[in-house]
Every structure is written in structure tokens, then in C-alpha cells.
PDB file of C-alpha atoms in Angstrom:
ATOM      1  CA  MET A1088     -11.217 -30.773  10.370  1.00  0.00           C
ATOM      2  CA  GLN A1089     -10.261 -28.533   7.449  1.00  0.00           C
ATOM      3  CA  GLU A1090      -8.114 -31.349   5.968  1.00  0.00           C
ATOM      4  CA  ILE A1091     -11.058 -33.750   6.154  1.00  0.00           C
ATOM      5  CA  LEU A1092     -13.338 -31.215   4.410  1.00  0.00           C
ATOM      6  CA  ILE A1093     -10.751 -30.582   1.668  1.00  0.00           C
ATOM      7  CA  SER A1094     -10.324 -34.348   1.194  1.00  0.00           C
ATOM      8  CA  LEU A1095     -14.084 -34.819   0.822  1.00  0.00           C
ATOM      9  CA  LEU A1096     -14.434 -31.929  -1.621  1.00  0.00           C
ATOM     10  CA  ASN A1097     -11.644 -33.356  -3.802  1.00  0.00           C
ATOM     11  CA  GLN A1098     -13.368 -36.713  -4.308  1.00  0.00           C
ATOM     12  CA  SER A1099     -14.149 -37.853  -7.843  1.00  0.00           C
ATOM     13  CA  PRO A1100     -17.552 -37.354  -9.540  1.00  0.00           C
ATOM     14  CA  THR A1101     -18.117 -41.129  -9.494  1.00  0.00           C
ATOM     15  CA  GLN A1102     -17.770 -41.127  -5.704  1.00  0.00           C
ATOM     16  CA  TRP A1103     -20.240 -38.245  -5.354  1.00  0.00           C
ATOM     17  CA  ILE A1104     -22.805 -40.017  -7.537  1.00  0.00           C
ATOM     18  CA  ALA A1105     -22.160 -43.297  -5.677  1.00  0.00           C
ATOM     19  CA  LEU A1106     -22.770 -41.446  -2.404  1.00  0.00           C
ATOM     20  CA  ILE A1107     -26.071 -39.897  -3.508  1.00  0.00           C
ATOM     21  CA  THR A1108     -27.473 -43.017  -5.173  1.00  0.00           C
ATOM     22  CA  GLY A1109     -26.225 -45.221  -2.334  1.00  0.00           C
ATOM     23  CA  LEU A1110     -27.939 -43.121   0.319  1.00  0.00           C
ATOM     24  CA  THR A1111     -31.131 -43.138  -1.728  1.00  0.00           C
ATOM     25  CA  TYR A1112     -30.888 -46.925  -2.033  1.00  0.00           C
ATOM     26  CA  VAL A1113     -30.468 -47.687   1.654  1.00  0.00           C
ATOM     27  CA  ILE A1114     -33.180 -45.255   2.792  1.00  0.00           C
ATOM     28  CA  LEU A1115     -35.661 -46.732   0.315  1.00  0.00           C
ATOM     29  CA  ALA A1116     -34.639 -50.280   1.331  1.00  0.00           C
ATOM     30  CA  ALA A1117     -35.215 -49.498   5.009  1.00  0.00           C
ATOM     31  CA  ASN A1118     -38.694 -48.331   4.005  1.00  0.00           C
ATOM     32  CA  GLU A1119     -39.273 -51.514   1.956  1.00  0.00           C
ATOM     33  CA  LYS A1120     -39.585 -49.624  -1.341  1.00  0.00           C
ATOM     34  CA  PRO A1121     -38.720 -51.721  -4.437  1.00  0.00           C
ATOM     35  CA  LEU A1122     -37.398 -48.579  -6.137  1.00  0.00           C
ATOM     36  CA  CYS A1123     -34.326 -48.973  -3.900  1.00  0.00           C
ATOM     37  CA  TRP A1124     -32.819 -51.585  -6.227  1.00  0.00           C
ATOM     38  CA  PRO A1125     -32.102 -49.389  -9.324  1.00  0.00           C
ATOM     39  CA  PHE A1126     -30.345 -46.834  -7.106  1.00  0.00           C
ATOM     40  CA  GLY A1127     -28.324 -49.631  -5.507  1.00  0.00           C
ATOM     41  CA  ILE A1128     -27.328 -50.938  -8.933  1.00  0.00           C
ATOM     42  CA  ILE A1129     -26.008 -47.511  -9.988  1.00  0.00           C
ATOM     43  CA  SER A1130     -24.140 -46.918  -6.721  1.00  0.00           C
ATOM     44  CA  CYS A1131     -22.516 -50.357  -6.680  1.00  0.00           C
ATOM     45  CA  SER A1132     -21.450 -50.099 -10.308  1.00  0.00           C
ATOM     46  CA  LEU A1133     -19.609 -46.854  -9.594  1.00  0.00           C
ATOM     47  CA  ILE A1134     -17.983 -48.155  -6.402  1.00  0.00           C
ATOM     48  CA  ALA A1135     -16.781 -51.236  -8.320  1.00  0.00           C
ATOM     49  CA  ILE A1136     -15.056 -49.005 -10.872  1.00  0.00           C
ATOM     50  CA  ASP A1137     -13.165 -47.146  -8.133  1.00  0.00           C
ATOM     51  CA  ASP A1138     -12.403 -50.343  -6.182  1.00  0.00           C
ATOM     52  CA  PHE A1139     -10.463 -51.718  -9.146  1.00  0.00           C
ATOM     53  CA  SER A1140      -8.971 -48.484 -10.450  1.00  0.00           C
ATOM     54  CA  VAL A1141      -8.290 -46.436  -7.303  1.00  0.00           C
ATOM     55  CA  PHE A1142      -8.581 -48.268  -3.965  1.00  0.00           C
ATOM     56  CA  GLN A1143      -7.109 -51.729  -4.753  1.00  0.00           C
ATOM     57  CA  LEU A1144      -9.950 -53.314  -2.768  1.00  0.00           C
ATOM     58  CA  TYR A1145     -10.407 -56.150  -5.238  1.00  0.00           C
ATOM     59  CA  ALA A1146     -12.607 -58.399  -3.120  1.00  0.00           C
ATOM     60  CA  ASP A1147     -14.948 -55.464  -2.570  1.00  0.00           C
ATOM     61  CA  GLY A1148     -14.881 -54.719  -6.308  1.00  0.00           C
ATOM     62  CA  VAL A1149     -16.068 -58.252  -7.024  1.00  0.00           C
ATOM     63  CA  LEU A1150     -18.651 -57.828  -4.258  1.00  0.00           C
ATOM     64  CA  GLN A1151     -19.999 -54.674  -5.893  1.00  0.00           C
ATOM     65  CA  ILE A1152     -20.497 -56.622  -9.137  1.00  0.00           C
ATOM     66  CA  PHE A1153     -22.452 -59.232  -7.172  1.00  0.00           C
ATOM     67  CA  TYR A1154     -24.479 -56.389  -5.608  1.00  0.00           C
ATOM     68  CA  VAL A1155     -25.472 -55.281  -9.101  1.00  0.00           C
ATOM     69  CA  LEU A1156     -26.674 -58.817  -9.862  1.00  0.00           C
ATOM     70  CA  PHE A1157     -28.448 -58.984  -6.488  1.00  0.00           C
ATOM     71  CA  GLY A1158     -30.101 -55.672  -7.385  1.00  0.00           C
ATOM     72  CA  PHE A1159     -31.879 -57.312 -10.298  1.00  0.00           C
ATOM     73  CA  LEU A1160     -32.738 -60.304  -8.100  1.00  0.00           C
ATOM     74  CA  GLY A1161     -34.086 -57.930  -5.442  1.00  0.00           C
ATOM     75  CA  LEU A1162     -36.336 -56.250  -8.010  1.00  0.00           C
ATOM     76  CA  TYR A1163     -37.651 -59.644  -9.002  1.00  0.00           C
ATOM     77  CA  TYR A1164     -38.341 -60.788  -5.442  1.00  0.00           C
ATOM     78  CA  TRP A1165     -39.779 -57.499  -4.183  1.00  0.00           C
ATOM     79  CA  ILE A1166     -42.033 -56.864  -7.191  1.00  0.00           C
ATOM     80  CA  PHE A1167     -42.743 -60.016  -9.168  1.00  0.00           C
ATOM     81  CA  ARG A1168     -42.261 -62.962  -6.794  1.00  0.00           C
ATOM     82  CA  ASN A1169     -45.523 -62.415  -4.984  1.00  0.00           C
ATOM     83  CA  GLU A1170     -49.079 -63.562  -5.170  1.00  0.00           C
ATOM     84  CA  PRO A1171     -51.395 -60.975  -6.755  1.00  0.00           C
ATOM     85  CA  GLY A1172     -52.175 -58.281  -4.194  1.00  0.00           C
ATOM     86  CA  GLU A1173     -49.471 -59.495  -1.772  1.00  0.00           C
ATOM     87  CA  SER A1174     -45.906 -58.424  -1.141  1.00  0.00           C
ATOM     88  CA  LEU A1175     -42.898 -60.166   0.348  1.00  0.00           C
ATOM     89  CA  ARG A1176     -43.149 -59.852   4.136  1.00  0.00           C
ATOM     90  CA  VAL A1177     -40.397 -59.247   6.671  1.00  0.00           C
ATOM     91  CA  SER A1178     -39.442 -62.377   8.598  1.00  0.00           C
ATOM     92  CA  SER A1179     -36.942 -63.267  11.314  1.00  0.00           C
ATOM     93  CA  TRP A1180     -34.632 -66.276  11.361  1.00  0.00           C
ATOM     94  CA  SER A1181     -33.315 -68.080  14.443  1.00  0.00           C
ATOM     95  CA  TRP A1182     -29.636 -67.598  15.270  1.00  0.00           C
ATOM     96  CA  GLN A1183     -28.940 -71.253  14.387  1.00  0.00           C
ATOM     97  CA  LYS A1184     -29.560 -70.488  10.690  1.00  0.00           C
ATOM     98  CA  HIS A1185     -26.736 -67.939  10.785  1.00  0.00           C
ATOM     99  CA  ILE A1186     -23.967 -70.057  12.340  1.00  0.00           C
ATOM    100  CA  VAL A1187     -22.875 -71.994   9.248  1.00  0.00           C
ATOM    101  CA  PRO A1188     -22.836 -69.056   6.778  1.00  0.00           C
ATOM    102  CA  VAL A1189     -20.879 -66.875   9.221  1.00  0.00           C
ATOM    103  CA  ALA A1190     -18.376 -69.649  10.009  1.00  0.00           C
ATOM    104  CA  VAL A1191     -17.915 -70.400   6.303  1.00  0.00           C
ATOM    105  CA  GLY A1192     -17.367 -66.695   5.624  1.00  0.00           C
ATOM    106  CA  PHE A1193     -14.627 -66.360   8.239  1.00  0.00           C
ATOM    107  CA  LEU A1194     -12.892 -69.625   7.310  1.00  0.00           C
ATOM    108  CA  LEU A1195     -13.076 -69.185   3.547  1.00  0.00           C
ATOM    109  CA  SER A1196     -11.629 -65.685   3.910  1.00  0.00           C
ATOM    110  CA  ILE A1197      -8.288 -67.136   5.033  1.00  0.00           C
ATOM    111  CA  PRO A1198      -7.239 -68.887   1.796  1.00  0.00           C
ATOM    112  CA  ILE A1199      -8.835 -66.226  -0.425  1.00  0.00           C
ATOM    113  CA  SER A1200      -7.003 -63.397   1.363  1.00  0.00           C
ATOM    114  CA  MET A1201      -3.743 -65.372   1.140  1.00  0.00           C
ATOM    115  CA  LEU A1202      -4.223 -65.665  -2.631  1.00  0.00           C
ATOM    116  CA  LEU A1203      -4.933 -61.942  -2.879  1.00  0.00           C
ATOM    117  CA  GLN A1204      -1.786 -61.159  -0.878  1.00  0.00           C
ATOM    118  CA  LYS A1205       0.335 -63.420  -3.078  1.00  0.00           C
ATOM    119  CA  TYR A1206      -0.942 -62.460  -6.520  1.00  0.00           C
ATOM    120  CA  THR A1207      -2.218 -58.870  -6.195  1.00  0.00           C
ATOM    121  CA  ASN A1208      -1.440 -55.613  -4.448  1.00  0.00           C
ATOM    122  CA  ALA A1209      -4.711 -55.896  -2.490  1.00  0.00           C
ATOM    123  CA  ALA A1210      -5.059 -53.687   0.571  1.00  0.00           C
ATOM    124  CA  TYR A1211      -6.352 -55.183   3.839  1.00  0.00           C
ATOM    125  CA  SER A1212      -6.912 -58.513   2.104  1.00  0.00           C
ATOM    126  CA  TYR A1213      -8.440 -60.423   5.041  1.00  0.00           C
ATOM    127  CA  LEU A1214     -10.804 -57.642   6.178  1.00  0.00           C
ATOM    128  CA  ASP A1215     -11.756 -56.967   2.572  1.00  0.00           C
ATOM    129  CA  THR A1216     -12.446 -60.653   1.940  1.00  0.00           C
ATOM    130  CA  VAL A1217     -14.403 -61.456   5.114  1.00  0.00           C
ATOM    131  CA  THR A1218     -16.617 -58.387   4.722  1.00  0.00           C
ATOM    132  CA  THR A1219     -17.150 -59.348   1.084  1.00  0.00           C
ATOM    133  CA  LEU A1220     -18.297 -62.880   1.890  1.00  0.00           C
ATOM    134  CA  LEU A1221     -20.520 -61.803   4.780  1.00  0.00           C
ATOM    135  CA  SER A1222     -21.960 -59.025   2.627  1.00  0.00           C
ATOM    136  CA  LEU A1223     -23.082 -61.599   0.079  1.00  0.00           C
ATOM    137  CA  TRP A1224     -24.952 -63.432   2.833  1.00  0.00           C
ATOM    138  CA  ALA A1225     -26.423 -60.187   4.206  1.00  0.00           C
ATOM    139  CA  THR A1226     -27.556 -59.140   0.733  1.00  0.00           C
ATOM    140  CA  TRP A1227     -29.324 -62.474   0.217  1.00  0.00           C
ATOM    141  CA  LEU A1228     -31.087 -61.894   3.560  1.00  0.00           C
ATOM    142  CA  LEU A1229     -32.079 -58.382   2.419  1.00  0.00           C
ATOM    143  CA  VAL A1230     -33.458 -59.741  -0.864  1.00  0.00           C
ATOM    144  CA  ARG A1231     -35.543 -62.238   1.154  1.00  0.00           C
ATOM    145  CA  LYS A1232     -36.553 -59.499   3.672  1.00  0.00           C
ATOM    146  CA  VAL A1233     -35.006 -61.259   6.667  1.00  0.00           C
ATOM    147  CA  LEU A1234     -34.796 -58.869   9.625  1.00  0.00           C
ATOM    148  CA  GLU A1235     -31.291 -59.885  10.674  1.00  0.00           C
ATOM    149  CA  ASN A1236     -29.759 -58.566   7.450  1.00  0.00           C
ATOM    150  CA  TRP A1237     -29.542 -55.189   9.181  1.00  0.00           C
ATOM    151  CA  LEU A1238     -27.441 -56.592  12.042  1.00  0.00           C
ATOM    152  CA  TYR A1239     -24.889 -57.840   9.545  1.00  0.00           C
ATOM    153  CA  TRP A1240     -24.859 -54.475   7.816  1.00  0.00           C
ATOM    154  CA  ILE A1241     -24.210 -52.621  11.062  1.00  0.00           C
ATOM    155  CA  ALA A1242     -21.003 -54.613  11.609  1.00  0.00           C
ATOM    156  CA  ILE A1243     -19.970 -54.718   7.937  1.00  0.00           C
ATOM    157  CA  ASP A1244     -20.539 -50.995   7.373  1.00  0.00           C
ATOM    158  CA  ALA A1245     -18.377 -50.124  10.377  1.00  0.00           C
ATOM    159  CA  VAL A1246     -15.496 -52.107   8.855  1.00  0.00           C
ATOM    160  CA  TYR A1247     -16.011 -50.466   5.458  1.00  0.00           C
ATOM    161  CA  VAL A1248     -15.873 -46.987   6.989  1.00  0.00           C
ATOM    162  CA  PHE A1249     -12.372 -47.873   8.205  1.00  0.00           C
ATOM    163  CA  LEU A1250     -11.262 -49.535   4.954  1.00  0.00           C
ATOM    164  CA  PHE A1251     -12.332 -46.758   2.608  1.00  0.00           C
ATOM    165  CA  TRP A1252     -11.090 -43.977   4.869  1.00  0.00           C
ATOM    166  CA  GLN A1253      -7.686 -45.667   5.075  1.00  0.00           C
ATOM    167  CA  ARG A1254      -7.573 -46.024   1.273  1.00  0.00           C
ATOM    168  CA  GLY A1255      -8.428 -42.365   0.612  1.00  0.00           C
ATOM    169  CA  GLY A1256     -12.069 -42.905  -0.296  1.00  0.00           C
ATOM    170  CA  GLY A1257     -13.495 -40.262   2.006  1.00  0.00           C
ATOM    171  CA  LEU A1258     -16.896 -40.007   0.351  1.00  0.00           C
ATOM    172  CA  ILE A1259     -17.333 -43.766   0.215  1.00  0.00           C
ATOM    173  CA  ALA A1260     -16.386 -43.900   3.918  1.00  0.00           C
ATOM    174  CA  VAL A1261     -19.068 -41.254   4.581  1.00  0.00           C
ATOM    175  CA  LEU A1262     -21.513 -43.338   2.535  1.00  0.00           C
ATOM    176  CA  TYR A1263     -20.816 -46.419   4.663  1.00  0.00           C
ATOM    177  CA  ALA A1264     -21.135 -44.371   7.864  1.00  0.00           C
ATOM    178  CA  ALA A1265     -24.570 -43.282   6.620  1.00  0.00           C
ATOM    179  CA  TYR A1266     -25.341 -46.912   5.724  1.00  0.00           C
ATOM    180  CA  LEU A1267     -24.485 -47.881   9.294  1.00  0.00           C
ATOM    181  CA  ILE A1268     -26.916 -45.321  10.724  1.00  0.00           C
ATOM    182  CA  VAL A1269     -29.665 -46.329   8.294  1.00  0.00           C
ATOM    183  CA  ALA A1270     -29.005 -50.022   9.061  1.00  0.00           C
ATOM    184  CA  ILE A1271     -29.779 -49.350  12.733  1.00  0.00           C
ATOM    185  CA  TRP A1272     -32.930 -47.488  11.691  1.00  0.00           C
ATOM    186  CA  GLY A1273     -33.840 -50.232   9.188  1.00  0.00           C
ATOM    187  CA  PHE A1274     -33.548 -52.897  11.880  1.00  0.00           C
ATOM    188  CA  VAL A1275     -35.871 -50.938  14.176  1.00  0.00           C
ATOM    189  CA  GLN A1276     -38.387 -50.299  11.367  1.00  0.00           C
ATOM    190  CA  TRP A1277     -38.467 -53.898  10.170  1.00  0.00           C
ATOM    191  CA  ARG A1278     -38.758 -55.251  13.713  1.00  0.00           C
ATOM    192  CA  LYS A1279     -41.770 -52.986  14.254  1.00  0.00           C
ATOM    193  CA  ASN A1280     -43.240 -54.427  11.055  1.00  0.00           C
ATOM    194  CA  ILE A1281     -42.972 -57.935  12.509  1.00  0.00           C
ATOM    195  CA  GLU A1282     -44.333 -56.851  15.906  1.00  0.00           C
ATOM    196  CA  HIS A1283     -47.391 -55.196  14.300  1.00  0.00           C
ATOM    197  CA  ARG A1284     -48.282 -58.484  12.615  1.00  0.00           C
ATOM    198  CA  ALA A1285     -47.917 -60.494  15.842  1.00  0.00           C
TER     199      ALA A1285
END
């Protein structure tokens, strides 16, 4: 336990800031607050820096850059893409709408991870790639306020806890563990939102 505490205390300032802004982001997102997006942009920018310079999780580094772009898209959808006096509402999609994106994510991860293995020193190339591709899909669902985004995040965050812990990113692993917990809470909150409208 003492070794874990020492490891966490020795994390870089960028990881501490990424942790704080990331937690703020996911809690605000679970509460449907548009202010979540600027915090997400800051957190993802810092994680991207460490992905490329420290962890060798290149697919995740690219993903973090996409998250930054999605952050601006999220701001647009959650604030400006509404009728006057209305906001984007939580919806739920049937499982059939998820089959193709998930299958594409798993299949496309094979050649991409092979390229990463051949041309880079990427760590955990397949896990890194599949979580990256599915995270893009989950982020699009979050931007559109689709309830099932949280189910993807529960699974994805669990994998990221493992990946970052194994690569020495203790604080980022803690961040993803917190994301996992908030994703469960976010799913419950958003489902209540739908049930109240029914």
C-alpha cells in the first residue's frame, strides 16, 4: 500500500491537473452541464502529452486529440444546437444500432494494432487500439446524449485502469477508475431522466 501511495505522490504535475480537470469533466457530464466540455478539453490535452512522451500509448494519444475536438463539438451541440428555450434531451438507442460500430471497432483494431507493433514501440497495441476506436463511438454518443454511452464507458474505463497502471500512470489509472464509477452513476441518472419523461 505504501508503494502505491509513493507512486501516486510522485506523478507529474500534468497528471495531477489531468486528474482534477478530468474528474470535474465527468461529474459535470453526468449532470448534463455544458461546462463539462472545457474541463474535458484541458484534461485530454494533458493526457495526450503524456501518452506520446511517457506511456507509449500512441492510439490513446491520438484518441485524446480527438477528444479535444469532440469537446468543441460537445459545446456546440449542448449549447447552440437547440431551439430557443430547449436543450438536447437524453435518448436511448436500440441494441441493433450498436452492432455495426462495435464490430467495426473490433475488426479494424486488428490491422491498426499490427501496424503499431511493426512501426512503433507501442504498448498493448490491440487493447489500446480497440479502446480508442470504441471510445470515439462512445464520445459521439455522449455528444448526442445517447444513454448507452455510459455502458461503453464502464467497459472502456476498466480497460484503461489496467493499461495506465501497467504503464506507470498511477494517477491516470485512478482517474479512469473514478470515470468508471461516475459512468455507472451517469447511466443511472440519465436513465431516470428518460423515465421521468415517459
